Amino acid sequence: MTWSPFTPGVLADPANGHHELLQQCPVHRCAEFDPPFYTLSLYADLENALRDIETYSSQYGQGPRFTDPTGMLCDPPQHTFFRKLLQQCFTPAAMDALREPVTRLAHELVDAALTGPGTFDLHDDVAFPLPVIIIADLLGVPKEDLEQFKHWSDVQVAAMGAEDPTEFMDDQMAFMAYMQGHMMGRRQAISQGEDVPEDLLSLIAGARSEEGEFVPESDALSVLNQLLVGGNETTTSLMTNAVWRLLEEPSRWQALVANPDLAEAVVEESLRYDPPVLGLWRNTTRPVEVHGETIPEHTKVLMNYAAANRDASVFERPDEFDMHRPRKRHMSFGLGVHFCLGAPMARLEAEIMLQVLAQRMPDLRLLDSGSRIAPFFLWGRNKLPVAWR
Ligand code: HEM
């Protein structure tokens, strides 16, 4: 078995490893990482594991390293408490209310790109600013702090997959100090009975336990952080990946231009084919036997969403990007109690962005495939040069 998430071929395109995992090694042990981790890849195995939270726990985080349980990065009942709290911000009505500001922002970003020389970077100029501006607004971050905010969001993600996470320590501390000041300022205003904006920040800063106490600061900060990390780079990657695949085969782009209603199907196929989060980890609470292999207790197990999305027993012709594919549940937002809370927001932003681009730049074409973002368990472009003239 030669697969490893760190080989140049798999890093360059994770799909290079899926066949091997699905057909020859549905339970893989990766000894190259500290701590070593197992990988599950078959769709049915992920379905079982993600639903069996007693065996595959999130109590030590969903990254490759063991972390303390904070905020939502844990099991019920604490997880349920924060999830219920946040759910009210992701209801269909809340998403409807976002439609207008997202559409306006998408047009503004495209207006700016249209004033340029005829070429621009789809990542830098459209796909990156759109989600970060929207989430920063919901978290009450002032506009002048946006660039800094985005930098910190990138650092959080880079640190998760880095060989030496300590190199990001200074930035992480600075970010925590910023968010702490920001959150505590709002909490103080709430305790003093001042009028505060009805946003995600007020919801989290003002959250109280059943005993009426504010929830611990560390949990509130962890939730804020997860929204930031979960909501930014992932949605940016969804947009760059989708445009990349459409422009790679210009007839796909032309199909969208002719029928912008296809945007919804494009977003779903892009999520299946190029998941922005290739996989996340669980932690075994007991030894588990899967396909004759025993995964020991207290071991990290990577849920390989990307490989499961190419499982031929679920998706016909899995390696074909087919925007007319009948809709079937892919794994790119996870499954079960931790299913992505922000999925409707990510879908809305990506669909609107694709429709606005198709309408305003019908001759859009790819200049270059750009380059991949660094963290090995994420998948997106950090550059995507395009031309509209
Ligand atoms: C294309 C964009 C996105 C992708 C691919 C994505 C993917 C995921 C995945 C795979 C999970 C974990 C599921 C699991 O552990 O089984 C997750 C959880 C989560 N996501 Fe997203 N996400 C995206 C956008 C967003 C956005 C826009 C937000 C919020 C603004 C968000 C907030 C969250 C939160 C809070 C969780 C934790 C849910 C829980 O533990 O109950 N995500 N996301």
Short mmCIF file of C-alpha atoms and ligand atoms in Angstrom, two decimals:
data_model
loop_
_atom_site.label_atom_id
_atom_site.label_comp_id
_atom_site.label_asym_id
_atom_site.label_seq_id
_atom_site.Cartn_x
_atom_site.Cartn_y
_atom_site.Cartn_z
CA MET A 1 0.00 0.00 0.00
CA THR A 2 1.66 3.23 -1.11
CA TRP A 3 -1.03 5.80 -0.26
CA SER A 4 -0.19 8.64 2.06
CA PRO A 5 -1.83 12.07 2.25
CA PHE A 6 1.68 13.53 2.06
CA THR A 7 2.99 12.10 -1.23
CA PRO A 8 3.41 14.78 -3.92
CA GLY A 9 0.92 13.01 -6.24
CA VAL A 10 -1.82 12.90 -3.60
CA LEU A 11 -1.13 16.43 -2.41
CA ALA A 12 -1.31 17.70 -6.01
CA ASP A 13 -4.63 15.90 -6.52
CA PRO A 14 -6.13 13.85 -3.68
CA ALA A 15 -8.17 11.91 -6.26
CA ASN A 16 -4.93 10.15 -7.23
CA GLY A 17 -5.23 8.11 -4.06
CA HIS A 18 -8.93 7.31 -3.87
CA HIS A 19 -8.97 4.13 -5.97
CA GLU A 20 -6.21 2.54 -4.00
CA LEU A 21 -7.90 3.30 -0.69
CA LEU A 22 -11.39 2.29 -1.78
CA GLN A 23 -10.37 -0.91 -3.54
CA GLN A 24 -7.34 -2.15 -1.66
CA CYS A 25 -7.14 -0.49 1.70
CA PRO A 26 -10.43 0.66 3.25
CA VAL A 27 -8.71 0.78 6.66
CA HIS A 28 -5.35 2.52 6.35
CA ARG A 29 -2.79 3.35 9.02
CA CYS A 30 -0.62 6.39 8.44
CA ALA A 31 2.55 6.19 10.52
CA GLU A 32 4.11 9.31 9.04
CA PHE A 33 2.16 11.70 11.25
CA ASP A 34 2.56 12.28 14.96
CA PRO A 35 0.26 10.86 16.30
CA PRO A 36 -0.22 8.13 13.66
CA PHE A 37 -3.81 7.95 12.43
CA TYR A 38 -6.13 5.52 10.66
CA THR A 39 -8.20 6.42 7.58
CA LEU A 40 -11.65 5.11 6.65
CA SER A 41 -12.73 5.69 3.04
CA LEU A 42 -15.75 3.60 2.03
CA TYR A 43 -19.05 5.50 2.04
CA ALA A 44 -20.78 2.83 4.17
CA ASP A 45 -17.94 2.82 6.72
CA LEU A 46 -18.14 6.60 7.10
CA GLU A 47 -21.90 6.41 7.49
CA ASN A 48 -21.49 3.87 10.32
CA ALA A 49 -18.64 5.67 12.02
CA LEU A 50 -20.11 9.18 11.86
CA ARG A 51 -23.39 7.94 13.35
CA ASP A 52 -21.67 5.93 16.10
CA ILE A 53 -20.51 8.84 18.23
CA GLU A 54 -20.06 6.61 21.28
CA THR A 55 -17.23 4.77 19.52
CA TYR A 56 -16.01 7.54 17.22
CA SER A 57 -15.96 10.50 19.57
CA SER A 58 -15.22 14.17 18.92
CA GLN A 59 -14.25 14.77 22.54
CA TYR A 60 -10.59 15.30 21.63
CA GLY A 61 -11.28 17.48 18.62
CA GLN A 62 -11.78 16.82 14.91
CA GLY A 63 -8.26 17.69 13.81
CA PRO A 64 -5.33 15.27 13.50
CA ARG A 65 -4.00 16.07 16.99
CA PHE A 66 -5.66 15.51 20.36
CA THR A 67 -7.13 18.73 21.75
CA ASP A 68 -9.12 19.60 24.88
CA PRO A 69 -12.91 19.57 24.56
CA THR A 70 -14.10 23.16 24.11
CA GLY A 71 -17.15 24.84 22.56
CA MET A 72 -18.63 22.50 19.96
CA LEU A 73 -15.47 20.47 19.44
CA CYS A 74 -16.67 17.74 21.77
CA ASP A 75 -19.51 15.25 22.32
CA PRO A 76 -23.04 15.80 23.66
CA PRO A 77 -24.31 17.20 25.99
CA GLN A 78 -21.93 20.18 25.69
CA HIS A 79 -21.96 19.92 21.89
CA THR A 80 -25.78 19.90 21.82
CA PHE A 81 -25.94 23.03 23.98
CA PHE A 82 -23.81 25.13 21.60
CA ARG A 83 -25.26 23.62 18.46
CA LYS A 84 -28.82 24.48 19.55
CA LEU A 85 -27.69 27.98 20.40
CA LEU A 86 -26.16 28.60 16.98
CA GLN A 87 -28.86 26.86 14.98
CA GLN A 88 -31.13 29.89 15.21
CA CYS A 89 -28.67 31.84 13.04
CA PHE A 90 -28.78 29.29 10.22
CA THR A 91 -32.55 28.85 9.79
CA PRO A 92 -34.16 29.15 6.32
CA ALA A 93 -35.42 32.63 7.34
CA ALA A 94 -31.92 33.72 8.38
CA MET A 95 -30.55 32.45 5.06
CA ASP A 96 -33.26 34.33 3.14
CA ALA A 97 -32.21 37.48 4.93
CA LEU A 98 -28.62 36.96 3.71
CA ARG A 99 -29.61 36.67 0.05
CA GLU A 100 -29.77 40.41 -0.56
CA PRO A 101 -26.47 41.40 1.12
CA VAL A 102 -24.63 38.47 -0.50
CA THR A 103 -25.98 39.38 -3.94
CA ARG A 104 -25.04 43.03 -3.45
CA LEU A 105 -21.54 42.12 -2.35
CA ALA A 106 -21.06 39.67 -5.24
CA HIS A 107 -21.99 42.45 -7.68
CA GLU A 108 -19.64 44.92 -5.97
CA LEU A 109 -16.71 42.48 -6.21
CA VAL A 110 -17.47 41.76 -9.86
CA ASP A 111 -17.83 45.52 -10.56
CA ALA A 112 -14.32 46.04 -9.17
CA ALA A 113 -12.91 43.17 -11.26
CA LEU A 114 -14.57 44.62 -14.38
CA THR A 115 -12.76 47.94 -13.95
CA GLY A 116 -9.40 46.11 -14.25
CA PRO A 117 -7.34 45.17 -17.33
CA GLY A 118 -9.50 42.19 -18.33
CA THR A 119 -7.77 39.68 -16.09
CA PHE A 120 -8.04 39.10 -12.35
CA ASP A 121 -7.51 36.47 -9.72
CA LEU A 122 -10.76 34.76 -8.91
CA HIS A 123 -9.44 33.67 -5.51
CA ASP A 124 -8.04 37.02 -4.37
CA ASP A 125 -10.68 39.31 -5.82
CA VAL A 126 -13.94 37.39 -5.45
CA ALA A 127 -13.86 34.00 -3.72
CA PHE A 128 -11.79 35.11 -0.72
CA PRO A 129 -13.46 38.43 0.16
CA LEU A 130 -17.08 37.32 -0.19
CA PRO A 131 -17.35 34.81 2.69
CA VAL A 132 -14.95 36.68 4.96
CA ILE A 133 -16.86 39.95 4.66
CA ILE A 134 -20.17 38.19 5.32
CA ILE A 135 -18.99 36.24 8.38
CA ALA A 136 -16.99 39.17 9.79
CA ASP A 137 -20.16 41.23 9.62
CA LEU A 138 -22.14 38.54 11.46
CA LEU A 139 -19.40 38.43 14.09
CA GLY A 140 -19.37 42.20 14.47
CA VAL A 141 -15.78 42.67 13.24
CA PRO A 142 -15.15 46.25 12.06
CA LYS A 143 -14.33 46.66 8.35
CA GLU A 144 -10.89 48.13 9.06
CA ASP A 145 -9.84 44.88 10.77
CA LEU A 146 -10.84 42.64 7.84
CA GLU A 147 -7.40 42.00 6.34
CA GLN A 148 -5.95 41.15 9.72
CA PHE A 149 -8.98 38.99 10.46
CA LYS A 150 -8.53 37.00 7.27
CA HIS A 151 -4.84 36.50 7.99
CA TRP A 152 -5.68 35.07 11.41
CA SER A 153 -8.30 32.80 9.93
CA ASP A 154 -5.67 31.38 7.54
CA VAL A 155 -3.22 30.91 10.39
CA GLN A 156 -5.73 28.85 12.38
CA VAL A 157 -6.18 26.47 9.47
CA ALA A 158 -2.47 26.28 8.62
CA ALA A 159 -1.60 25.46 12.25
CA MET A 160 -4.00 22.50 12.32
CA GLY A 161 -2.19 20.59 9.58
CA ALA A 162 1.37 21.87 10.10
CA GLU A 163 4.28 19.64 11.04
CA ASP A 164 5.31 22.20 13.66
CA PRO A 165 2.22 24.07 14.88
CA THR A 166 4.32 26.14 17.33
CA GLU A 167 5.52 28.36 14.49
CA PHE A 168 2.01 29.85 14.37
CA MET A 169 1.82 30.44 18.11
CA ASP A 170 2.39 34.21 18.09
CA ASP A 171 -0.29 34.84 15.50
CA GLN A 172 -2.70 32.51 17.27
CA MET A 173 -2.17 34.31 20.57
CA ALA A 174 -2.67 37.70 18.92
CA PHE A 175 -5.89 36.45 17.35
CA MET A 176 -7.17 35.02 20.61
CA ALA A 177 -6.41 38.32 22.37
CA TYR A 178 -8.29 40.23 19.65
CA MET A 179 -11.35 37.96 19.78
CA GLN A 180 -11.30 37.95 23.56
CA GLY A 181 -11.35 41.74 23.70
CA HIS A 182 -14.06 41.82 21.07
CA MET A 183 -16.20 39.20 22.81
CA MET A 184 -15.73 40.56 26.34
CA GLY A 185 -16.61 44.08 25.16
CA ARG A 186 -19.93 42.76 23.89
CA ARG A 187 -20.49 40.69 27.03
CA GLN A 188 -19.95 43.77 29.19
CA ALA A 189 -22.45 45.76 27.14
CA ILE A 190 -24.98 42.92 27.54
CA SER A 191 -24.45 42.74 31.34
CA GLN A 192 -24.97 46.49 31.59
CA GLY A 193 -28.24 46.19 29.73
CA GLU A 194 -27.05 48.26 26.76
CA ASP A 195 -28.59 47.82 23.31
CA VAL A 196 -26.43 45.44 21.28
CA PRO A 197 -26.71 44.36 17.62
CA GLU A 198 -28.67 41.16 17.04
CA ASP A 199 -25.80 39.21 15.55
CA LEU A 200 -23.87 35.99 16.10
CA LEU A 201 -21.46 37.75 18.42
CA SER A 202 -24.24 38.87 20.77
CA LEU A 203 -25.69 35.38 20.73
CA ILE A 204 -22.40 33.76 21.71
CA ALA A 205 -21.19 36.47 24.10
CA GLY A 206 -24.59 36.52 25.82
CA ALA A 207 -25.07 32.73 26.06
CA ARG A 208 -25.84 31.56 29.58
CA SER A 209 -25.83 28.13 31.18
CA GLU A 210 -28.97 26.68 32.83
CA GLU A 211 -27.75 28.23 36.09
CA GLY A 212 -27.88 31.66 34.44
CA GLU A 213 -24.10 32.19 34.33
CA PHE A 214 -22.36 33.31 31.16
CA VAL A 215 -20.81 30.25 29.47
CA PRO A 216 -17.04 29.96 30.10
CA GLU A 217 -15.00 32.40 28.06
CA SER A 218 -12.88 29.56 26.60
CA ASP A 219 -15.98 27.87 25.16
CA ALA A 220 -17.41 31.08 23.73
CA LEU A 221 -14.06 31.83 22.08
CA SER A 222 -13.78 28.30 20.71
CA VAL A 223 -17.22 28.62 19.08
CA LEU A 224 -16.31 31.98 17.55
CA ASN A 225 -13.10 30.49 16.27
CA GLN A 226 -14.85 27.49 14.74
CA LEU A 227 -17.27 29.74 12.90
CA LEU A 228 -14.39 31.74 11.56
CA VAL A 229 -12.25 28.80 10.51
CA GLY A 230 -15.24 26.73 9.36
CA GLY A 231 -16.82 29.52 7.40
CA ASN A 232 -14.01 31.20 5.53
CA GLU A 233 -11.46 29.16 3.70
CA THR A 234 -13.94 26.33 3.06
CA THR A 235 -16.44 28.54 1.25
CA THR A 236 -13.65 30.27 -0.66
CA SER A 237 -12.43 26.83 -1.79
CA LEU A 238 -15.92 25.81 -2.85
CA MET A 239 -16.10 28.87 -5.11
CA THR A 240 -12.63 28.49 -6.63
CA ASN A 241 -13.03 24.74 -7.12
CA ALA A 242 -16.40 25.16 -8.83
CA VAL A 243 -15.22 27.90 -11.21
CA TRP A 244 -12.02 25.96 -11.93
CA ARG A 245 -13.92 22.84 -13.02
CA LEU A 246 -16.41 24.85 -15.07
CA LEU A 247 -13.72 26.76 -16.93
CA GLU A 248 -11.51 23.71 -17.42
CA GLU A 249 -14.15 22.49 -19.83
CA PRO A 250 -15.63 25.67 -21.39
CA SER A 251 -18.83 23.90 -22.49
CA ARG A 252 -19.67 23.55 -18.79
CA TRP A 253 -19.29 27.28 -18.27
CA GLN A 254 -21.40 27.99 -21.34
CA ALA A 255 -24.11 25.67 -19.99
CA LEU A 256 -24.23 27.74 -16.80
CA VAL A 257 -24.28 31.02 -18.74
CA ALA A 258 -27.20 29.70 -20.80
CA ASN A 259 -29.04 28.49 -17.70
CA PRO A 260 -28.00 30.15 -14.40
CA ASP A 261 -30.47 27.87 -12.57
CA LEU A 262 -27.82 25.17 -13.00
CA ALA A 263 -25.78 26.91 -10.27
CA GLU A 264 -27.36 24.79 -7.54
CA ALA A 265 -26.43 21.53 -9.29
CA VAL A 266 -22.92 22.83 -10.04
CA VAL A 267 -22.37 23.62 -6.37
CA GLU A 268 -23.47 20.12 -5.32
CA GLU A 269 -21.30 18.39 -7.91
CA SER A 270 -18.35 20.59 -7.02
CA LEU A 271 -18.79 19.70 -3.34
CA ARG A 272 -18.88 15.99 -4.20
CA TYR A 273 -16.01 16.06 -6.66
CA ASP A 274 -13.70 18.54 -4.93
CA PRO A 275 -14.57 18.64 -1.22
CA PRO A 276 -13.03 21.73 0.43
CA VAL A 277 -12.57 19.61 3.57
CA LEU A 278 -11.11 16.31 2.38
CA GLY A 279 -11.67 14.69 5.76
CA LEU A 280 -11.85 15.25 9.52
CA TRP A 281 -10.90 13.09 12.46
CA ARG A 282 -12.68 11.21 15.22
CA ASN A 283 -11.20 9.56 18.31
CA THR A 284 -11.88 5.91 19.17
CA THR A 285 -13.22 5.26 22.68
CA ARG A 286 -12.56 1.48 22.42
CA PRO A 287 -10.76 -0.92 20.08
CA VAL A 288 -12.88 -1.29 16.90
CA GLU A 289 -12.67 -3.96 14.25
CA VAL A 290 -13.30 -2.81 10.68
CA HIS A 291 -12.79 -5.19 7.73
CA GLY A 292 -10.66 -7.48 9.88
CA GLU A 293 -8.33 -4.69 11.10
CA THR A 294 -8.36 -3.56 14.70
CA ILE A 295 -8.15 0.17 15.30
CA PRO A 296 -6.88 0.61 18.88
CA GLU A 297 -8.60 2.64 21.58
CA HIS A 298 -7.80 6.39 21.82
CA THR A 299 -6.66 6.62 18.22
CA LYS A 300 -7.30 9.35 15.66
CA VAL A 301 -9.36 8.14 12.66
CA LEU A 302 -9.62 10.26 9.52
CA MET A 303 -13.07 10.21 7.92
CA ASN A 304 -12.06 10.50 4.28
CA TYR A 305 -15.08 12.38 2.88
CA ALA A 306 -13.33 12.90 -0.45
CA ALA A 307 -12.75 9.19 -1.08
CA ALA A 308 -16.29 8.28 0.07
CA ASN A 309 -17.62 10.75 -2.53
CA ARG A 310 -15.88 8.65 -5.20
CA ASP A 311 -17.27 5.32 -3.97
CA ALA A 312 -18.64 3.66 -7.12
CA SER A 313 -21.18 1.68 -5.11
CA VAL A 314 -22.96 4.99 -4.39
CA PHE A 315 -22.06 7.33 -7.27
CA GLU A 316 -22.09 6.14 -10.87
CA ARG A 317 -18.99 7.13 -12.88
CA PRO A 318 -17.60 8.73 -9.69
CA ASP A 319 -14.54 10.26 -11.36
CA GLU A 320 -16.59 12.25 -13.85
CA PHE A 321 -17.59 15.84 -13.04
CA ASP A 322 -21.23 15.69 -14.10
CA MET A 323 -23.32 18.74 -13.30
CA HIS A 324 -26.45 16.91 -14.43
CA ARG A 325 -25.94 14.06 -11.97
CA PRO A 326 -29.05 13.10 -9.95
CA ARG A 327 -28.69 14.58 -6.48
CA LYS A 328 -27.45 12.16 -3.83
CA ARG A 329 -26.05 12.93 -0.40
CA HIS A 330 -22.29 13.47 -0.55
CA MET A 331 -20.11 13.54 2.55
CA SER A 332 -18.53 16.97 2.08
CA PHE A 333 -20.43 18.56 4.97
CA GLY A 334 -19.99 15.47 7.16
CA LEU A 335 -22.90 13.52 8.59
CA GLY A 336 -24.75 13.05 11.86
CA VAL A 337 -24.72 15.32 14.90
CA HIS A 338 -21.76 17.37 13.66
CA PHE A 339 -23.16 17.92 10.14
CA CYS A 340 -21.95 21.35 9.00
CA LEU A 341 -24.10 24.07 10.50
CA GLY A 342 -23.01 26.54 7.85
CA ALA A 343 -23.93 24.33 4.86
CA PRO A 344 -26.92 26.49 3.81
CA MET A 345 -24.80 29.63 4.05
CA ALA A 346 -21.96 28.15 1.99
CA ARG A 347 -24.41 26.90 -0.66
CA LEU A 348 -26.17 30.25 -0.83
CA GLU A 349 -22.95 32.24 -1.19
CA ALA A 350 -21.50 29.93 -3.84
CA GLU A 351 -24.70 29.77 -5.88
CA ILE A 352 -25.13 33.53 -5.90
CA MET A 353 -21.50 34.12 -6.78
CA LEU A 354 -21.70 31.67 -9.72
CA GLN A 355 -24.89 33.24 -11.02
CA VAL A 356 -23.52 36.77 -10.80
CA LEU A 357 -20.30 35.76 -12.56
CA ALA A 358 -22.17 33.90 -15.30
CA GLN A 359 -24.44 36.88 -15.85
CA ARG A 360 -21.77 39.59 -15.76
CA MET A 361 -18.80 37.75 -17.30
CA PRO A 362 -20.17 35.29 -19.86
CA ASP A 363 -16.80 35.04 -21.64
CA LEU A 364 -14.86 34.13 -18.51
CA ARG A 365 -11.92 31.82 -19.19
CA LEU A 366 -9.14 30.16 -17.26
CA LEU A 367 -5.60 31.45 -17.64
CA ASP A 368 -3.97 28.94 -15.33
CA SER A 369 -5.03 26.36 -12.71
CA GLY A 370 -3.26 28.36 -10.01
CA SER A 371 -2.02 26.49 -6.98
CA ARG A 372 -3.34 24.44 -4.10
CA ILE A 373 -3.90 25.72 -0.55
CA ALA A 374 -1.36 24.20 1.84
CA PRO A 375 -3.13 22.17 4.58
CA PHE A 376 -3.08 18.52 3.49
CA PHE A 377 -6.66 17.78 4.59
CA LEU A 378 -8.17 20.77 2.79
CA TRP A 379 -8.60 21.22 -0.95
CA GLY A 380 -8.94 24.51 -2.78
CA ARG A 381 -6.96 26.93 -4.99
CA ASN A 382 -5.11 29.84 -3.43
CA LYS A 383 -4.75 31.42 -6.88
CA LEU A 384 -7.04 31.13 -9.89
CA PRO A 385 -6.09 33.57 -12.66
CA VAL A 386 -8.93 34.22 -15.11
CA ALA A 387 -9.77 36.59 -17.97
CA TRP A 388 -13.17 38.07 -18.75
CA ARG A 389 -12.43 39.85 -22.03
C1 HEM B 1 -18.13 24.83 1.53
C2 HEM B 1 -18.03 25.29 2.75
C3 HEM B 1 -17.99 24.42 3.97
C4 HEM B 1 -17.58 23.11 4.08
C5 HEM B 1 -17.04 22.19 3.00
C6 HEM B 1 -17.76 22.75 5.47
C7 HEM B 1 -17.49 21.49 5.98
C8 HEM B 1 -17.76 21.11 7.27
C9 HEM B 1 -17.53 19.80 7.78
C10 HEM B 1 -16.96 18.63 6.98
C11 HEM B 1 -17.91 19.80 9.08
C12 HEM B 1 -17.79 18.68 10.09
C13 HEM B 1 -18.76 17.64 9.93
C14 HEM B 1 -18.39 16.47 10.80
O1 HEM B 1 -17.54 16.58 11.67
O2 HEM B 1 -18.94 15.42 10.56
C15 HEM B 1 -18.37 21.11 9.40
C16 HEM B 1 -18.84 21.50 10.63
C17 HEM B 1 -19.14 22.79 10.93
N1 HEM B 1 -19.21 23.86 10.06
FE1 HEM B 1 -18.85 23.82 8.09
N2 HEM B 1 -18.25 23.82 6.15
C18 HEM B 1 -18.41 24.86 5.27
C19 HEM B 1 -18.92 26.11 5.55
C20 HEM B 1 -19.28 26.54 6.79
C21 HEM B 1 -19.77 27.86 7.10
C22 HEM B 1 -20.03 28.96 6.08
C23 HEM B 1 -19.96 27.91 8.45
C24 HEM B 1 -20.45 29.02 9.33
C25 HEM B 1 -20.41 30.26 9.08
C26 HEM B 1 -19.61 26.61 8.98
C27 HEM B 1 -19.70 26.26 10.30
C28 HEM B 1 -19.54 24.97 10.78
C29 HEM B 1 -19.71 24.62 12.19
C30 HEM B 1 -20.09 25.56 13.31
C31 HEM B 1 -19.47 23.26 12.28
C32 HEM B 1 -19.53 22.38 13.53
C33 HEM B 1 -20.85 21.69 13.62
C34 HEM B 1 -20.94 20.74 14.77
O3 HEM B 1 -19.93 20.25 15.29
O4 HEM B 1 -22.08 20.48 15.20
N3 HEM B 1 -19.21 25.81 7.94
N4 HEM B 1 -18.28 21.89 8.27
#
